[in-house]
């Protein structure tokens, strides 16, 4: 029976008109050629821990929301790396397969959390919760928040998922255009996009206006830019100091935004830039690796990174509903038990889905 995702299982290809290129049918996924680097999951762990502490301590001035900018920069780098591998191998991007893999990895966990939380949300929030669920399930939270001022409460954290989904829709086509037109210095195009978005965010903040969800995407394109640059400079190696400087820059951003919220727009840039520097030292570091890479590769840290998506999905609505049920208006009053409780749900969800998701991806590859 056809489903909402049936079209994603079809061999939907976009061929780039490159002289001398050939089509290789039923070729294996290029993701198989990408080496897994545990330290990148360790970096994800840093990002999600910042977010969890930020929400768990609200309203204390801890700017752990910069964990989102770490996620964005890392996602931009990894997605671009995957797409570049496919272009290099086949001179095309199999868009149907790309979108199927994204859906198989991301949507089941979101759907499970939405369904599980729905009865409690209706009991505590009433019809308002249904509206927020509809936004979260369709990745429209940032659209509703940005243009209509109605991003909701329970599923507010899904604004960043919505931004990523828009990125997934736009970036593969942009990349194909850059390669088909043989645009020189492709990384500079992505960097220019990052600079434009970040510059607009800073200008917006200087006028005293609220954060723009869409302008936060500058970190995504900064990660894309580095992936494109690295693709053109494969033999370049970064000293371990790049990683230490990156971590220091992220920490400086967290401290700055925490004590001086008016400078948050600059902190977004600092977090994304520091993340790219850290990625550089991890994936293209000189020698046998740094102490930082070793720390980020410790199994418990890597595990937290592997379940970071499920943690992100579960923690906020769980904490919000506990807060409302307790009759308080501060997350810090319930965060100490709501966040750990949501972590248990995240672990269960991850392990319930990891094998089925792998089978779904393999089936349609």
Short mmCIF file of C-alpha atoms in Angstrom, two decimals, residues 24-259:
data_model
loop_
_atom_site.label_atom_id
_atom_site.label_comp_id
_atom_site.label_asym_id
_atom_site.label_seq_id
_atom_site.Cartn_x
_atom_site.Cartn_y
_atom_site.Cartn_z
CA UNK A 24 26.67 3.05 -12.70
CA UNK A 25 23.35 1.37 -11.86
CA UNK A 26 22.62 0.01 -8.41
CA UNK A 27 25.95 1.22 -7.07
CA UNK A 28 26.54 0.99 -3.33
CA UNK A 29 25.88 3.99 -1.16
CA UNK A 30 28.75 6.46 -1.00
CA UNK A 31 28.22 6.66 2.73
CA UNK A 32 29.90 3.27 2.92
CA UNK A 33 33.11 4.96 1.77
CA UNK A 34 33.08 7.49 4.60
CA UNK A 35 35.15 6.58 7.60
CA UNK A 36 33.33 6.69 10.91
CA UNK A 37 35.03 9.04 13.38
CA UNK A 38 33.87 8.53 16.99
CA UNK A 39 35.09 11.97 18.06
CA UNK A 40 32.41 13.60 15.90
CA UNK A 41 29.79 11.80 17.97
CA UNK A 42 31.70 13.09 20.97
CA UNK A 43 31.24 16.59 19.61
CA UNK A 44 27.52 15.89 19.31
CA UNK A 45 27.58 14.91 22.98
CA UNK A 46 29.03 18.31 23.89
CA UNK A 47 26.26 20.00 21.91
CA UNK A 48 23.38 18.08 23.47
CA UNK A 49 24.77 18.40 27.00
CA UNK A 50 24.93 22.16 26.57
CA UNK A 51 21.29 22.20 25.46
CA UNK A 52 20.13 19.91 28.29
CA UNK A 53 21.87 21.99 30.95
CA UNK A 54 20.53 25.20 29.42
CA UNK A 55 16.93 24.04 29.58
CA UNK A 56 17.36 22.27 32.91
CA UNK A 57 18.69 25.43 34.58
CA UNK A 58 16.31 28.00 33.10
CA UNK A 59 16.00 30.85 33.97
CA UNK A 60 19.63 30.90 35.12
CA UNK A 61 21.94 32.69 32.65
CA UNK A 62 23.64 29.68 31.06
CA UNK A 63 23.85 29.97 27.29
CA UNK A 64 23.75 26.29 26.48
CA UNK A 65 21.46 27.11 23.56
CA UNK A 66 24.69 27.47 21.57
CA UNK A 67 24.66 23.69 21.40
CA UNK A 68 22.24 24.16 18.50
CA UNK A 69 24.90 26.10 16.59
CA UNK A 70 27.34 23.24 17.18
CA UNK A 71 24.76 20.83 15.75
CA UNK A 72 24.21 23.09 12.76
CA UNK A 73 27.89 23.43 11.86
CA UNK A 74 28.48 19.70 12.30
CA UNK A 75 25.40 18.82 10.26
CA UNK A 76 26.42 21.14 7.43
CA UNK A 77 29.85 19.55 7.30
CA UNK A 78 28.63 15.94 7.39
CA UNK A 79 25.76 16.33 4.93
CA UNK A 80 28.01 18.13 2.45
CA UNK A 81 30.70 15.47 2.86
CA UNK A 82 28.14 12.74 2.07
CA UNK A 83 26.83 14.59 -0.96
CA UNK A 84 30.35 15.29 -2.24
CA UNK A 85 31.21 11.60 -1.97
CA UNK A 86 28.20 10.73 -4.08
CA UNK A 87 28.97 13.40 -6.69
CA UNK A 88 32.57 12.24 -6.90
CA UNK A 89 31.59 8.61 -7.38
CA UNK A 90 28.56 8.90 -9.67
CA UNK A 91 28.50 12.50 -10.96
CA UNK A 92 25.03 12.82 -9.53
CA UNK A 93 23.05 12.95 -6.31
CA UNK A 94 20.37 10.32 -5.81
CA UNK A 95 17.88 12.66 -4.21
CA UNK A 96 15.23 10.03 -3.52
CA UNK A 97 17.73 7.92 -1.61
CA UNK A 98 19.10 10.97 0.22
CA UNK A 99 15.67 12.08 1.42
CA UNK A 100 14.65 8.54 2.30
CA UNK A 101 17.72 8.13 4.49
CA UNK A 102 17.02 11.42 6.25
CA UNK A 103 13.37 10.47 6.83
CA UNK A 104 14.23 6.96 8.06
CA UNK A 105 16.72 8.34 10.54
CA UNK A 106 14.81 11.35 11.84
CA UNK A 107 11.06 10.95 11.58
CA UNK A 108 10.31 7.71 13.48
CA UNK A 109 11.79 8.99 16.74
CA UNK A 110 9.91 12.27 16.44
CA UNK A 111 6.65 10.46 15.69
CA UNK A 112 7.07 8.08 18.63
CA UNK A 113 7.69 10.96 21.04
CA UNK A 114 4.75 12.95 19.68
CA UNK A 115 2.34 10.00 20.07
CA UNK A 116 3.63 9.06 23.53
CA UNK A 117 3.40 12.60 24.88
CA UNK A 118 0.07 13.44 23.19
CA UNK A 119 -2.30 12.27 26.00
CA UNK A 120 -0.35 14.17 28.67
CA UNK A 121 -0.12 17.24 26.49
CA UNK A 122 -3.88 17.24 25.87
CA UNK A 123 -4.55 16.76 29.57
CA UNK A 124 -2.31 19.64 30.60
CA UNK A 125 -2.42 22.00 27.62
CA UNK A 126 -5.71 21.14 25.94
CA UNK A 127 -6.25 22.09 22.30
CA UNK A 128 -3.11 24.26 22.28
CA UNK A 129 -1.07 21.07 22.36
CA UNK A 130 -2.68 19.80 19.16
CA UNK A 131 -1.60 22.93 17.32
CA UNK A 132 1.98 22.54 18.60
CA UNK A 133 2.00 18.85 17.63
CA UNK A 134 0.88 19.75 14.11
CA UNK A 135 3.75 22.23 13.79
CA UNK A 136 6.31 19.77 15.15
CA UNK A 137 5.12 16.87 12.98
CA UNK A 138 5.34 18.97 9.81
CA UNK A 139 8.57 20.79 10.76
CA UNK A 140 6.74 24.11 10.56
CA UNK A 141 7.60 25.38 14.05
CA UNK A 142 10.16 27.94 12.78
CA UNK A 143 7.77 29.14 10.06
CA UNK A 144 4.92 29.67 12.53
CA UNK A 145 7.25 31.32 15.02
CA UNK A 146 9.03 33.56 12.55
CA UNK A 147 6.09 34.82 10.53
CA UNK A 148 3.08 34.41 12.80
CA UNK A 149 4.58 34.59 16.31
CA UNK A 150 3.01 31.24 17.23
CA UNK A 151 5.80 28.72 17.64
CA UNK A 152 4.09 27.13 20.64
CA UNK A 153 5.58 25.94 23.91
CA UNK A 154 5.70 22.16 24.34
CA UNK A 155 7.53 21.43 21.07
CA UNK A 156 9.35 24.72 20.74
CA UNK A 157 12.73 22.97 20.37
CA UNK A 158 11.64 21.56 17.00
CA UNK A 159 12.34 24.96 15.41
CA UNK A 160 15.89 23.77 14.76
CA UNK A 161 14.63 20.54 13.16
CA UNK A 162 12.50 22.64 10.84
CA UNK A 163 15.53 24.71 9.83
CA UNK A 164 17.50 21.53 9.11
CA UNK A 165 14.67 20.12 6.98
CA UNK A 166 14.60 23.28 4.88
CA UNK A 167 18.37 22.97 4.52
CA UNK A 168 17.99 19.36 3.33
CA UNK A 169 15.52 20.51 0.68
CA UNK A 170 17.64 23.37 -0.63
CA UNK A 171 21.30 22.40 -0.27
CA UNK A 172 21.52 19.30 -2.54
CA UNK A 173 20.08 21.30 -5.44
CA UNK A 174 22.42 24.20 -4.69
CA UNK A 175 25.38 21.85 -4.67
CA UNK A 176 24.31 20.28 -7.97
CA UNK A 177 24.05 23.73 -9.51
CA UNK A 178 27.52 24.69 -8.32
CA UNK A 179 29.05 21.56 -9.82
CA UNK A 180 27.05 21.51 -13.05
CA UNK A 181 28.04 25.13 -13.72
CA UNK A 182 31.62 24.38 -12.69
CA UNK A 183 31.63 27.30 -10.28
CA UNK A 184 35.20 27.90 -9.04
CA UNK A 185 35.83 28.24 -5.32
CA UNK A 186 32.55 26.58 -4.36
CA UNK A 187 33.43 26.81 -0.69
CA UNK A 188 33.45 30.59 -0.97
CA UNK A 189 29.84 30.57 -2.16
CA UNK A 190 28.78 28.67 0.95
CA UNK A 191 30.94 30.91 3.12
CA UNK A 192 29.29 33.97 1.58
CA UNK A 193 25.87 32.55 2.50
CA UNK A 194 27.07 32.03 6.09
CA UNK A 195 28.45 35.58 6.27
CA UNK A 196 25.22 37.07 4.89
CA UNK A 197 23.03 35.18 7.35
CA UNK A 198 25.29 35.86 10.34
CA UNK A 199 25.71 39.50 9.37
CA UNK A 200 21.95 39.93 9.11
CA UNK A 201 21.56 38.31 12.52
CA UNK A 202 24.04 40.75 14.08
CA UNK A 203 22.32 43.71 12.43
CA UNK A 204 18.94 42.47 13.64
CA UNK A 205 20.26 42.14 17.18
CA UNK A 206 21.73 45.66 17.06
CA UNK A 207 18.20 47.03 16.57
CA UNK A 208 16.98 45.20 19.66
CA UNK A 209 14.82 42.72 17.76
CA UNK A 210 14.40 39.07 18.69
CA UNK A 211 16.42 36.21 17.26
CA UNK A 212 15.53 35.04 13.77
CA UNK A 213 15.18 31.28 13.46
CA UNK A 214 16.19 31.32 9.81
CA UNK A 215 19.27 33.50 10.25
CA UNK A 216 20.67 30.96 12.72
CA UNK A 217 21.28 28.75 9.66
CA UNK A 218 24.58 30.56 9.13
CA UNK A 219 26.27 27.79 11.10
CA UNK A 220 24.97 25.19 8.66
CA UNK A 221 26.56 26.93 5.69
CA UNK A 222 29.79 27.50 7.59
CA UNK A 223 30.04 23.72 8.03
CA UNK A 224 29.21 23.26 4.34
CA UNK A 225 31.96 25.70 3.39
CA UNK A 226 34.58 23.80 5.33
CA UNK A 227 33.52 20.47 3.79
CA UNK A 228 33.83 22.00 0.31
CA UNK A 229 37.21 23.55 1.15
CA UNK A 230 38.49 20.28 2.57
CA UNK A 231 37.37 18.51 -0.60
CA UNK A 232 39.71 20.79 -2.55
CA UNK A 233 42.60 20.53 -0.06
CA UNK A 234 42.61 16.86 0.93
CA UNK A 235 46.28 16.81 1.93
CA UNK A 236 46.08 19.78 4.29
CA UNK A 237 46.62 18.95 7.96
CA UNK A 238 45.62 20.99 11.00
CA UNK A 239 47.64 21.24 14.18
CA UNK A 240 45.99 20.09 17.45
CA UNK A 241 45.89 23.74 18.50
CA UNK A 242 42.98 24.23 16.08
CA UNK A 243 40.84 21.95 18.20
CA UNK A 244 41.81 23.59 21.47
CA UNK A 245 41.18 27.03 19.98
CA UNK A 246 37.81 25.79 18.74
CA UNK A 247 36.72 24.54 22.14
CA UNK A 248 37.92 27.76 23.75
CA UNK A 249 35.93 29.78 21.22
CA UNK A 250 32.78 27.79 21.95
CA UNK A 251 33.30 28.26 25.70
CA UNK A 252 33.86 31.99 25.20
CA UNK A 253 30.60 32.18 23.28
CA UNK A 254 28.71 30.37 26.06
CA UNK A 255 30.11 32.69 28.74
CA UNK A 256 29.54 35.82 26.68
CA UNK A 257 25.93 35.03 25.77
CA UNK A 258 25.20 33.94 29.34
CA UNK A 259 26.35 37.17 30.99
#
